[in-house]
Coordinates of C-alpha atoms and ligand atoms in Angstrom, one line a residue:
M1356 CA -12.4 -70.3 72.6
S1357 CA -12.9 -66.6 72.9
I1358 CA -9.3 -66.0 71.8
I1359 CA -9.9 -68.0 68.7
I1360 CA -13.0 -65.9 67.9
I1361 CA -11.1 -62.7 68.4
L1362 CA -8.4 -64.0 66.1
I1363 CA -10.9 -64.9 63.4
F1364 CA -12.5 -61.5 63.6
T1365 CA -9.1 -59.7 63.5
I1366 CA -8.1 -61.7 60.4
F1367 CA -11.5 -61.0 58.8
F1368 CA -11.3 -57.3 59.5
Y1369 CA -7.7 -57.2 58.3
F1370 CA -8.7 -58.8 55.0
V1371 CA -11.6 -56.5 54.5
F1372 CA -9.5 -53.4 55.3
D1373 CA -6.6 -54.6 53.2
F1374 CA -9.0 -55.2 50.2
L1375 CA -10.7 -51.8 50.5
Y1376 CA -7.4 -49.9 51.0
K1377 CA -5.7 -51.5 48.0
N1378 CA -8.6 -51.0 45.7
F1379 CA -9.9 -47.6 46.8
S1380 CA -6.7 -45.7 47.6
N1381 CA -4.6 -43.9 45.0
R1382 CA -7.6 -43.9 42.7
Q1383 CA -6.1 -41.6 40.1
F1384 CA -4.3 -44.7 38.9
K1385 CA -6.2 -47.7 37.5
G1386 CA -5.2 -51.4 37.6
P1387 CA -6.5 -54.9 38.1
L1388 CA -8.4 -55.9 41.2
A1389 CA -6.1 -56.4 44.1
L1390 CA -6.8 -59.3 46.6
P1391 CA -6.0 -59.1 50.3
L1392 CA -2.4 -60.1 51.2
V1393 CA -1.2 -61.1 47.7
G1394 CA -2.5 -58.0 45.9
S1395 CA -2.2 -58.4 42.1
L1396 CA 0.5 -61.0 42.1
L1397 CA -1.9 -63.8 41.1
H1398 CA -3.0 -61.7 38.1
L1399 CA 0.7 -61.3 37.0
K1400 CA 1.9 -64.8 37.6
D1401 CA 2.0 -66.2 34.1
D1402 CA 3.7 -64.6 31.0
T1403 CA 3.9 -61.3 32.8
H1404 CA 5.0 -59.4 29.7
L1405 CA 1.8 -60.4 27.9
V1406 CA -0.4 -59.6 30.9
F1407 CA 1.2 -56.2 31.1
Q1408 CA 0.6 -55.6 27.4
K1409 CA -3.1 -56.6 27.7
D1410 CA -3.5 -54.4 30.8
S1411 CA -1.9 -51.4 29.1
K1412 CA -4.8 -51.4 26.7
L1413 CA -7.5 -52.0 29.4
Y1414 CA -6.7 -49.5 32.1
G1415 CA -6.8 -45.7 32.6
N1416 CA -4.4 -42.8 31.7
D1417 CA -4.5 -44.3 28.2
G1418 CA -2.7 -47.3 29.7
K1419 CA 0.4 -45.2 30.4
I1420 CA 0.7 -45.9 34.1
I1421 CA -1.0 -48.9 35.8
K1422 CA -1.4 -49.6 39.4
Y1423 CA -0.5 -53.1 40.8
W1424 CA -0.1 -54.3 44.4
F1425 CA 2.9 -56.6 44.9
C1426 CA 1.4 -57.9 48.2
D1427 CA 1.8 -54.8 50.4
K1428 CA 3.8 -52.8 47.9
L1429 CA 2.1 -50.1 45.8
T1430 CA 3.7 -50.5 42.4
L1431 CA 3.3 -48.3 39.3
A1432 CA 4.3 -49.8 36.0
I1433 CA 5.1 -47.3 33.2
F1434 CA 4.0 -48.3 29.7
D1435 CA 4.7 -45.2 27.7
V1436 CA 8.1 -43.8 26.7
N1437 CA 7.2 -40.1 27.1
T1438 CA 5.8 -40.7 30.6
M1439 CA 8.9 -42.7 31.4
R1440 CA 11.1 -39.8 30.4
E1441 CA 8.9 -37.3 32.4
I1442 CA 9.1 -39.5 35.5
Y1443 CA 12.8 -40.6 35.3
L1444 CA 14.5 -37.6 33.8
K1445 CA 12.6 -34.8 35.6
N1446 CA 12.7 -36.3 39.1
P1447 CA 16.2 -37.6 39.6
E1448 CA 16.3 -36.9 43.3
S1449 CA 13.0 -38.8 43.9
L1450 CA 14.1 -41.8 42.0
N1451 CA 17.7 -42.4 43.0
T1452 CA 17.1 -45.4 45.2
R1453 CA 16.2 -49.1 44.8
V1454 CA 13.4 -51.0 46.5
K1455 CA 14.6 -52.0 50.0
S1456 CA 13.6 -55.6 50.2
P1457 CA 15.0 -58.5 52.2
S1458 CA 16.8 -60.0 49.2
T1459 CA 18.4 -56.7 48.1
N1460 CA 19.4 -56.3 51.7
V1461 CA 21.2 -59.7 51.7
I1462 CA 22.7 -59.6 48.2
G1463 CA 23.9 -56.0 48.7
N1464 CA 25.2 -56.5 52.2
R1465 CA 22.7 -54.0 53.7
F1466 CA 21.9 -52.0 50.5
R1467 CA 25.5 -51.6 49.4
G1468 CA 26.9 -52.9 46.1
I1469 CA 25.6 -50.7 43.2
V1470 CA 22.5 -52.3 41.8
T1471 CA 21.1 -52.7 45.3
A1472 CA 22.5 -49.5 46.9
D1473 CA 20.2 -47.1 48.7
E1474 CA 20.1 -43.3 48.2
N1475 CA 22.7 -42.7 51.0
Y1476 CA 25.2 -45.0 49.6
W1477 CA 24.7 -45.0 45.9
Q1478 CA 26.3 -41.8 44.4
F1479 CA 29.7 -41.9 46.2
H1480 CA 30.3 -45.6 45.6
R1481 CA 29.0 -45.6 42.0
D1482 CA 31.6 -42.8 41.3
I1483 CA 34.3 -45.0 42.8
L1484 CA 33.3 -47.9 40.6
M1485 CA 33.2 -45.7 37.5
K1486 CA 36.7 -44.4 38.2
S1487 CA 37.9 -48.0 38.7
F1488 CA 36.6 -48.9 35.3
T1489 CA 38.2 -46.0 33.5
G1490 CA 41.3 -45.8 35.6
R1491 CA 42.7 -49.2 34.7
K1492 CA 45.8 -49.0 32.4
V1493 CA 47.3 -52.5 32.5
K1494 CA 44.8 -54.7 30.7
S1495 CA 42.2 -53.4 28.3
L1496 CA 38.7 -54.8 28.3
S1497 CA 38.8 -55.5 24.6
S1498 CA 41.9 -57.7 25.0
S1499 CA 40.0 -59.8 27.6
I1500 CA 37.0 -60.1 25.2
E1501 CA 39.1 -61.0 22.2
K1502 CA 41.1 -63.6 24.1
E1503 CA 37.9 -65.2 25.3
T1504 CA 36.2 -65.0 21.9
N1505 CA 39.2 -67.0 20.4
H1506 CA 38.8 -69.6 23.1
L1507 CA 35.0 -70.0 22.4
I1508 CA 35.6 -70.1 18.6
S1509 CA 38.2 -72.9 18.9
Y1510 CA 35.8 -74.9 21.1
M1511 CA 33.0 -74.3 18.5
K1512 CA 35.3 -75.6 15.8
F1513 CA 35.9 -78.7 17.8
I1514 CA 32.1 -79.1 18.3
E1515 CA 31.4 -78.8 14.6
K1516 CA 34.2 -81.3 13.6
S1517 CA 32.9 -83.8 16.1
G1518 CA 29.4 -83.5 14.7
Q1519 CA 27.8 -82.3 17.9
S1520 CA 25.2 -79.6 18.3
F1521 CA 26.0 -76.3 20.1
S1522 CA 24.2 -75.2 23.2
P1523 CA 24.1 -71.3 23.4
R1524 CA 22.8 -71.2 27.0
S1525 CA 25.6 -72.9 28.9
N1526 CA 28.4 -71.8 26.6
F1527 CA 27.5 -68.1 26.7
M1528 CA 27.0 -68.2 30.5
N1529 CA 30.6 -69.6 30.7
F1530 CA 31.9 -67.2 28.1
Y1531 CA 30.6 -64.0 29.7
S1532 CA 31.4 -65.0 33.3
N1533 CA 35.0 -65.8 32.2
I1534 CA 35.3 -62.3 30.7
I1535 CA 34.1 -60.7 34.0
F1536 CA 36.4 -62.9 36.1
D1537 CA 39.4 -62.1 33.9
Y1538 CA 38.6 -58.3 33.8
V1539 CA 37.7 -58.0 37.5
F1540 CA 39.9 -60.6 39.2
S1541 CA 42.5 -61.6 36.6
R1542 CA 41.1 -65.1 36.9
R1543 CA 40.1 -67.0 33.9
I1544 CA 38.8 -70.6 34.1
E1545 CA 40.8 -72.7 31.7
N1546 CA 38.9 -75.2 29.7
I1547 CA 35.6 -73.7 30.9
Y1548 CA 33.7 -75.0 27.9
E1549 CA 35.0 -78.6 28.3
G1550 CA 34.1 -78.6 32.0
A1551 CA 36.0 -76.7 34.8
N1552 CA 38.1 -78.4 37.4
E1553 CA 36.8 -79.0 40.9
E1554 CA 37.7 -75.6 42.5
Q1555 CA 36.6 -73.6 39.5
G1556 CA 33.4 -75.7 39.2
K1557 CA 32.5 -74.5 42.7
V1558 CA 32.6 -70.9 41.5
L1559 CA 30.2 -71.8 38.6
I1560 CA 27.9 -73.7 40.9
A1561 CA 27.8 -70.8 43.4
I1562 CA 26.9 -68.4 40.5
R1563 CA 24.1 -70.7 39.2
E1564 CA 22.6 -71.2 42.6
L1565 CA 22.4 -67.5 43.1
F1566 CA 20.7 -67.0 39.7
D1567 CA 18.2 -69.7 40.6
Y1568 CA 17.4 -68.0 43.9
L1569 CA 17.0 -64.6 42.3
A1570 CA 14.7 -66.0 39.6
D1571 CA 12.2 -67.1 42.2
T1572 CA 9.7 -64.4 43.2
L1573 CA 10.3 -64.0 46.8
I1574 CA 7.0 -63.3 48.5
V1575 CA 8.9 -62.2 51.6
N1576 CA 10.1 -59.1 49.6
Y1577 CA 6.6 -57.7 49.6
L1578 CA 4.9 -59.1 52.7
M1579 CA 6.2 -57.1 55.6
F1580 CA 5.1 -59.4 58.4
T1581 CA 7.1 -62.3 57.0
K1582 CA 10.5 -60.5 57.1
P1583 CA 11.5 -61.5 60.7
F1584 CA 10.8 -65.1 59.9
Y1585 CA 12.9 -64.9 56.7
F1586 CA 15.9 -63.4 58.5
L1587 CA 15.6 -66.1 61.2
Y1588 CA 15.6 -68.7 58.5
L1589 CA 18.8 -67.2 56.9
K1590 CA 20.5 -67.2 60.3
I1591 CA 19.8 -70.9 60.7
F1592 CA 20.2 -72.2 57.2
G1593 CA 22.5 -69.6 55.5
H1594 CA 21.8 -67.7 52.2
P1595 CA 22.4 -68.8 48.6
A1596 CA 24.6 -65.8 48.2
D1597 CA 27.0 -67.0 50.9
P1598 CA 29.2 -69.5 48.8
L1599 CA 29.9 -66.8 46.2
K1600 CA 30.6 -64.2 48.8
K1601 CA 33.1 -66.5 50.5
I1602 CA 35.0 -67.0 47.2
L1603 CA 35.0 -63.3 46.4
T1604 CA 36.2 -62.5 49.9
K1605 CA 39.1 -64.8 49.3
Y1606 CA 40.0 -63.1 46.0
Y1607 CA 39.7 -59.7 47.7
L1608 CA 42.1 -60.7 50.5
E1609 CA 44.6 -62.1 48.0
H1610 CA 44.5 -58.9 46.0
S1611 CA 44.7 -56.8 49.1
E1612 CA 47.9 -58.5 50.2
T1613 CA 49.7 -58.5 46.9
I1614 CA 48.6 -55.2 45.4
D1615 CA 51.0 -52.7 43.9
L1616 CA 49.2 -49.4 44.5
N1617 CA 50.9 -47.8 41.4
N1618 CA 50.0 -50.7 39.1
A1619 CA 46.4 -52.0 39.0
R1620 CA 46.2 -55.5 37.6
D1621 CA 42.5 -55.5 37.2
V1622 CA 39.2 -53.8 38.4
L1623 CA 39.6 -55.3 41.9
D1624 CA 43.0 -53.6 42.3
S1625 CA 41.6 -50.4 40.9
L1626 CA 38.7 -50.5 43.4
I1627 CA 41.1 -51.0 46.3
I1628 CA 43.3 -48.1 45.0
E1629 CA 40.3 -45.8 44.7
Y1630 CA 39.0 -46.7 48.2
R1631 CA 42.4 -46.1 49.7
K1632 CA 42.6 -42.7 48.0
V1633 CA 39.6 -41.7 50.1
G1634 CA 41.0 -43.3 53.3
G1635 CA 39.9 -46.9 52.8
K1636 CA 36.5 -46.2 54.3
E1637 CA 34.1 -49.2 53.7
E1638 CA 36.6 -50.8 51.4
E1639 CA 35.9 -54.5 52.1
S1640 CA 32.2 -54.1 52.9
S1641 CA 31.6 -52.4 49.6
I1642 CA 33.9 -54.2 47.3
I1643 CA 32.5 -57.7 48.0
P1644 CA 28.8 -56.9 47.1
M1645 CA 30.0 -54.8 44.2
A1646 CA 32.0 -57.7 42.7
N1647 CA 29.1 -60.0 43.4
E1648 CA 26.7 -57.7 41.4
L1649 CA 29.1 -57.2 38.5
I1650 CA 29.2 -61.0 38.1
L1651 CA 25.4 -61.3 38.3
A1652 CA 24.6 -58.3 36.1
G1653 CA 27.4 -58.9 33.6
T1654 CA 26.9 -62.6 33.0
E1655 CA 23.1 -63.1 32.8
T1656 CA 22.1 -60.1 30.7
N1657 CA 24.8 -60.5 28.1
S1658 CA 24.2 -64.2 27.7
S1659 CA 20.5 -63.8 27.3
T1660 CA 21.1 -61.2 24.6
A1661 CA 23.6 -63.5 22.9
E1662 CA 21.0 -66.3 23.0
W1663 CA 18.3 -64.1 21.4
F1664 CA 20.7 -62.9 18.8
I1665 CA 21.7 -66.4 17.8
L1666 CA 18.0 -67.5 17.7
T1667 CA 17.2 -64.5 15.5
M1668 CA 20.0 -65.2 13.1
V1669 CA 19.0 -68.9 12.8
N1670 CA 15.4 -67.8 12.1
H1671 CA 16.4 -65.1 9.7
Q1672 CA 19.0 -66.7 7.4
D1673 CA 18.6 -63.9 4.9
Y1674 CA 19.8 -61.3 7.5
Q1675 CA 22.5 -63.7 8.7
E1676 CA 24.0 -63.8 5.2
K1677 CA 23.8 -60.1 4.7
I1678 CA 25.5 -59.5 8.1
Y1679 CA 28.2 -62.1 7.3
N1680 CA 28.9 -60.3 4.0
E1681 CA 29.1 -57.0 5.7
L1682 CA 31.5 -58.3 8.4
S1683 CA 33.8 -60.1 5.8
L1684 CA 34.0 -56.9 3.7
A1685 CA 34.8 -54.8 6.9
L1686 CA 37.6 -57.2 7.7
K1687 CA 39.0 -57.2 4.2
S1688 CA 38.9 -53.4 3.8
A1689 CA 40.6 -52.9 7.2
H1690 CA 43.5 -55.1 6.2
S1691 CA 43.8 -53.9 2.6
T1692 CA 44.7 -50.5 4.0
T1693 CA 47.7 -51.9 5.8
T1694 CA 50.7 -52.5 3.4
A1695 CA 53.0 -55.6 3.7
D1696 CA 55.8 -53.5 5.2
D1697 CA 54.0 -51.6 7.9
D1698 CA 51.7 -54.5 8.8
S1699 CA 52.4 -55.4 12.4
S1700 CA 49.1 -57.2 13.0
T1701 CA 49.2 -60.8 14.0
T1702 CA 47.5 -63.6 12.1
T1703 CA 44.7 -63.6 14.7
D1704 CA 44.2 -59.9 14.2
K1705 CA 43.7 -60.4 10.5
H1706 CA 40.9 -62.8 11.1
M1707 CA 39.1 -61.0 13.9
I1708 CA 36.5 -58.2 13.9
K1709 CA 37.5 -55.6 16.4
L1710 CA 35.9 -52.5 18.0
S1711 CA 37.7 -50.4 15.4
N1712 CA 35.5 -52.0 12.7
R1713 CA 32.3 -50.6 14.2
N1714 CA 31.8 -47.9 11.7
Q1715 CA 32.0 -50.4 8.8
T1716 CA 29.3 -52.7 10.2
P1717 CA 26.0 -50.6 10.4
L1718 CA 23.7 -53.6 9.7
F1719 CA 25.2 -55.7 12.4
N1720 CA 25.1 -52.8 14.8
A1721 CA 21.4 -52.3 13.9
A1722 CA 20.6 -56.0 14.3
L1723 CA 22.1 -56.0 17.8
K1724 CA 19.9 -53.0 18.8
E1725 CA 16.8 -54.6 17.2
V1726 CA 17.4 -57.8 19.2
L1727 CA 17.6 -55.8 22.4
R1728 CA 14.4 -54.0 21.4
L1729 CA 12.4 -57.2 20.7
Y1730 CA 13.9 -59.2 23.7
P1731 CA 15.1 -56.8 26.3
P1732 CA 17.0 -58.9 28.8
V1733 CA 15.7 -56.8 31.7
P1734 CA 12.1 -56.5 30.5
F1735 CA 10.8 -54.5 33.5
G1736 CA 13.9 -52.6 34.3
V1737 CA 15.3 -52.8 37.8
P1738 CA 12.6 -51.4 40.1
R1739 CA 13.2 -48.1 41.9
E1740 CA 11.5 -46.8 45.0
V1741 CA 10.2 -43.2 45.3
N1742 CA 12.0 -41.6 48.2
Q1743 CA 10.1 -38.3 48.0
S1744 CA 6.6 -37.7 46.5
F1745 CA 6.4 -35.8 43.2
E1746 CA 3.9 -34.8 40.6
I1747 CA 3.6 -35.3 36.9
N1748 CA 1.2 -34.6 34.1
G1749 CA 1.1 -30.9 35.0
G1750 CA 0.3 -31.7 38.7
S1751 CA -2.7 -34.0 38.0
L1752 CA -0.9 -37.2 39.1
K1753 CA 0.9 -37.5 42.4
I1754 CA 3.4 -40.3 42.8
P1755 CA 3.5 -41.1 46.5
K1756 CA 6.7 -41.7 48.5
G1757 CA 7.4 -45.4 49.0
T1758 CA 5.9 -46.5 45.7
Q1759 CA 7.8 -49.1 43.6
I1760 CA 8.3 -47.9 40.0
I1761 CA 8.7 -50.4 37.2
Q1762 CA 9.6 -49.6 33.6
S1763 CA 7.8 -51.9 31.3
L1764 CA 10.5 -51.9 28.6
Y1765 CA 9.0 -54.9 26.8
S1766 CA 5.7 -53.2 26.2
T1767 CA 7.1 -49.8 25.3
F1768 CA 9.5 -51.4 22.8
R1769 CA 6.5 -53.0 21.1
D1770 CA 4.2 -50.0 21.2
K1771 CA 2.6 -49.3 17.8
N1772 CA 2.6 -45.6 18.5
Y1773 CA 6.4 -45.5 18.3
W1774 CA 7.4 -48.6 16.3
D1775 CA 6.2 -49.6 12.9
S1776 CA 5.4 -53.4 12.8
P1777 CA 6.7 -53.7 16.4
D1778 CA 6.7 -57.5 16.5
E1779 CA 8.8 -57.9 13.4
F1780 CA 12.6 -58.1 13.3
K1781 CA 13.4 -55.1 11.1
P1782 CA 17.0 -54.0 11.9
E1783 CA 16.9 -51.3 9.2
R1784 CA 14.8 -49.1 11.6
F1785 CA 18.1 -48.6 13.5
L1786 CA 20.2 -47.5 10.5
D1787 CA 19.6 -43.9 11.5
D1788 CA 19.2 -42.6 15.1
S1789 CA 15.5 -41.6 14.7
H1790 CA 14.5 -44.0 17.5
S1791 CA 17.1 -43.1 20.1
N1792 CA 14.6 -41.2 22.2
N1793 CA 12.3 -44.2 22.5
Y1794 CA 14.8 -46.8 23.3
Y1795 CA 16.3 -47.6 26.7
P1796 CA 17.3 -51.2 27.0
Y1797 CA 19.9 -50.2 29.6
G1798 CA 17.5 -48.2 31.7
I1799 CA 17.0 -44.4 32.0
G1800 CA 18.0 -41.6 34.3
V1801 CA 20.4 -41.4 37.3
R1802 CA 20.5 -45.2 38.1
N1803 CA 20.9 -46.4 34.5
C1804 CA 23.2 -49.3 33.6
I1805 CA 26.8 -48.7 34.5
G1806 CA 27.9 -51.6 32.3
M1807 CA 26.3 -50.4 29.1
G1808 CA 29.6 -49.7 27.2
F1809 CA 31.2 -52.8 28.7
S1810 CA 28.2 -54.9 27.5
Q1811 CA 28.1 -53.3 24.0
D1812 CA 31.8 -54.0 23.5
E1813 CA 31.4 -57.7 24.7
L1814 CA 28.4 -58.3 22.4
Y1815 CA 30.0 -56.6 19.5
I1816 CA 33.3 -58.5 19.5
S1817 CA 31.9 -61.9 20.4
L1818 CA 28.8 -62.1 18.2
S1819 CA 30.4 -60.5 15.1
N1820 CA 33.2 -63.0 15.2
L1821 CA 30.8 -66.0 15.7
I1822 CA 28.9 -64.9 12.6
L1823 CA 32.2 -64.5 10.7
N1824 CA 33.3 -68.0 11.6
F1825 CA 30.2 -70.1 11.4
K1826 CA 26.9 -70.4 9.6
L1827 CA 24.3 -70.9 12.3
L1828 CA 21.6 -73.4 11.4
P1829 CA 18.5 -75.0 13.0
L1830 CA 18.9 -78.6 14.0
V1831 CA 16.1 -79.6 11.6
E1832 CA 16.5 -78.1 8.2
N1833 CA 14.3 -75.1 7.4
S1834 CA 12.7 -75.1 10.8
K1835 CA 12.4 -72.1 13.1
I1836 CA 13.3 -72.0 16.8
C1837 CA 10.5 -71.0 19.1
D1838 CA 10.9 -67.4 20.3
S1839 CA 8.5 -67.5 23.3
P1840 CA 10.3 -66.1 26.3
I1841 CA 10.6 -67.5 29.8
F1842 CA 11.2 -65.5 32.9
G1843 CA 14.0 -65.9 35.3
F1844 CA 16.5 -63.4 36.6
S1845 CA 16.4 -62.2 33.0
F1846 CA 14.3 -62.7 29.9
K1847 CA 15.4 -65.8 28.0
P1848 CA 14.2 -68.0 25.2
V1849 CA 13.3 -71.6 26.0
E1850 CA 16.7 -73.4 25.9
F1851 CA 17.6 -74.5 22.4
K1852 CA 20.5 -76.0 20.4
I1853 CA 21.8 -75.3 16.9
S1854 CA 24.0 -76.8 14.2
L1855 CA 27.3 -75.1 13.2
K1856 CA 28.9 -75.0 9.8
Q1857 CA 32.3 -73.5 9.7
R1858 CA 32.8 -70.7 7.1
N1859 CA 36.0 -70.6 5.0
Ligands
HEM2746 C1 22.7 -56.6 27.6 C2 23.3 -56.2 28.7 C3 22.7 -55.4 29.8 C4 21.4 -54.9 30.0 C5 20.3 -54.9 29.0 C6 21.4 -54.1 31.2 C7 20.3 -53.4 31.7 C8 20.3 -52.8 32.9 C9 19.1 -52.1 33.4 C10 17.8 -52.0 32.7 C11 19.5 -51.6 34.6 C12 18.6 -50.7 35.5 C13 18.7 -49.3 35.1 C14 17.7 -48.3 35.7 O1 17.3 -48.5 36.9 O2 17.3 -47.4 35.0 C15 20.8 -51.9 34.9 C16 21.6 -51.5 36.0 C17 22.9 -51.9 36.2 N1 23.7 -52.7 35.4 FE1 23.2 -53.4 33.6 N2 22.6 -54.3 31.8 C18 23.5 -55.0 31.0 C19 24.8 -55.4 31.3 C20 25.5 -55.0 32.4 C21 26.9 -55.3 32.6 C22 27.8 -56.1 31.6 C23 27.2 -54.8 33.8 C24 28.5 -54.8 34.5 C25 29.6 -55.2 34.1 C26 26.0 -54.2 34.3 C27 26.0 -53.5 35.5 C28 24.9 -52.8 36.0 C29 24.9 -52.1 37.3 C30 26.0 -52.1 38.3 C31 23.6 -51.5 37.4 C32 23.1 -50.7 38.6 C33 23.3 -49.2 38.4 C34 22.8 -48.4 39.5 O3 21.9 -48.8 40.2 O4 23.3 -47.3 39.7 N3 25.0 -54.3 33.4 N4 21.3 -52.7 33.8

C-alpha cells in the first residue's frame, strides 16, 4: 500500500515539476502553455502550419521565435526570415547537427547517412557524397531524367486515349523513384506505371512502408524514458526500414563485386570509389544509409512539388496557357537556329524541352519557384539541434545547447512583411531576383539541401514537358481542386485526379 502511495506522490511531483519547468524556464521566449509529459504537442496536432501562423501573431519577440515543448524537447520555431539568417548563417558551428532521436538513429544507422548525420560524422561524408555526384562521367543526370520523362509521357498518352483520369500522386512517386534508382544504382523498374513485377514491387512496397512510418509523429523521439522500450520493441519485431536496407545492401554487394574502379557506372560506384580513395573506412556502414536517404529525400519532396504544380496549373488555366506558349516558342526557336545540314538532334530531341532551354522560359521558372513558395514540401525544414549555446539579437537572446530549431518555412513564405498578397499565386514576383534573400525552400546554412540542383533539374525537365504535351484539366469542367494541404513525411495536397488532353 505504502509503495503505491509513494508512487502516486512521485508521479504527482514529477508532473508539477515538469509543468513548472516547461512554462517558467527560458522565459525570454514565449509560446503556448506546455502540459506535463506531452508539452505543446496537443496544441500542434491539427493543421500545424495554420497553428504556427496563428501563434506567430500571438506570441513575443514580435512572433519571430516561439517556444514549444515537443514532450521533453525544448523547441524554438523561427518565423522571420531575417532572424533565420541571423541564426543559421552566423552560427554554423552551433547548428551543424541534427536532432539525435531514436528514429534518426535507426534510419541513419547510428546518425550516419547525410540527413541524419551528427556533427562528428557529417562534414567528411557529405563531402564524399558531393564528390560522387560531381565525379560521375558515364551517365549524366539529365539523360536519366529525359529517358524517364519520355516513359511517363508515353504512359500518359495511353491514359488519355483510353479515356482514364490521371493520378499525379502514384505516378510521380514512381517517376521520381525510378530516376533516383537509375541514377544511383543503374536500376530502372520497367513498366513501373503499369504495375511493377513481383521483385520490383517489393522495392516499392518497402519505400512506401518507410514513408508511412516517417509520417507518424513518433512520441518516442521526444519522451526520453520510452527509448529503452522502443529499442527493445525493434529488437523483437524489426524496423520498417529493414526491408529497404536489405535490398540496398544487396545492390551494394553486387556493385562492390563488379566495380571497375576507373569507370563509375552510377552514384553507387562513385561512392565506393571515393571511399576507397580514403582507405575504404566506413564504406558499407555509410553507403547504405546514404542510399536510403537519397531515395527518401529525392522521391517524396519532388513528387509533392510536382503534385502542387499540376494542381496549380489546373486551377490557373490562364497561366497554364501562357506557360505552354512560352515553352512551345522556346522549343521552336532552339531548333530554328539549327540548319538542316548540321542538325544532329534526334526526333525526340526536337520535341523535348531540355535544361539548355532554361533561359528562354522565365515564366515557367518563376511558376516553379512560386509553387515552392506557396507549398514548400518541407514546410518546417529538417530540425537541427544546437550543439553549443549562442546568442542573437545583440546578446539579448540566448539559444541554449540541446535546443531543437525548426524553420517555419511555410509561415515565412506567407509573411506579409516580405511578400505582397502572400496567399496568391503570382509567379511574376520571381521574374527578377528581388526575393532571393527571403526564399529558402531547400533550407539554409551549412546543412542545406544537397539535392537542390538535382531536384531543380528533375522538376524543370519533367514538368515543362508535361505542360508541352498535355492540357491539364479538372475532372469536372470549370471546377477547382482543393488546395488544403495534409501532413505526412512531406506537405501534400489531398490526393486528386485530373483529365488530360493531348496537345498537337
Ligand atoms: C523539391 C525538392 C526538395 C526540397 C524542397 C528539399 C528540401 C530540403 C530541406 C529543407 C532540407 C533541410 C536543410 C536544412 O537543414 O537547412 C534538405 C536536406 C537534404 N536534402 Fe533535400 N530537398 C529536396 C530534394 C532533394 C533531393 C532530390 C535530394 C537528393 C537526391 C535531397 C537530399 C537532401 C539531403 C541529403 C539533405 C541533408 C543535407 C545535410 O543534412 O547535410 N533533397 N532538403
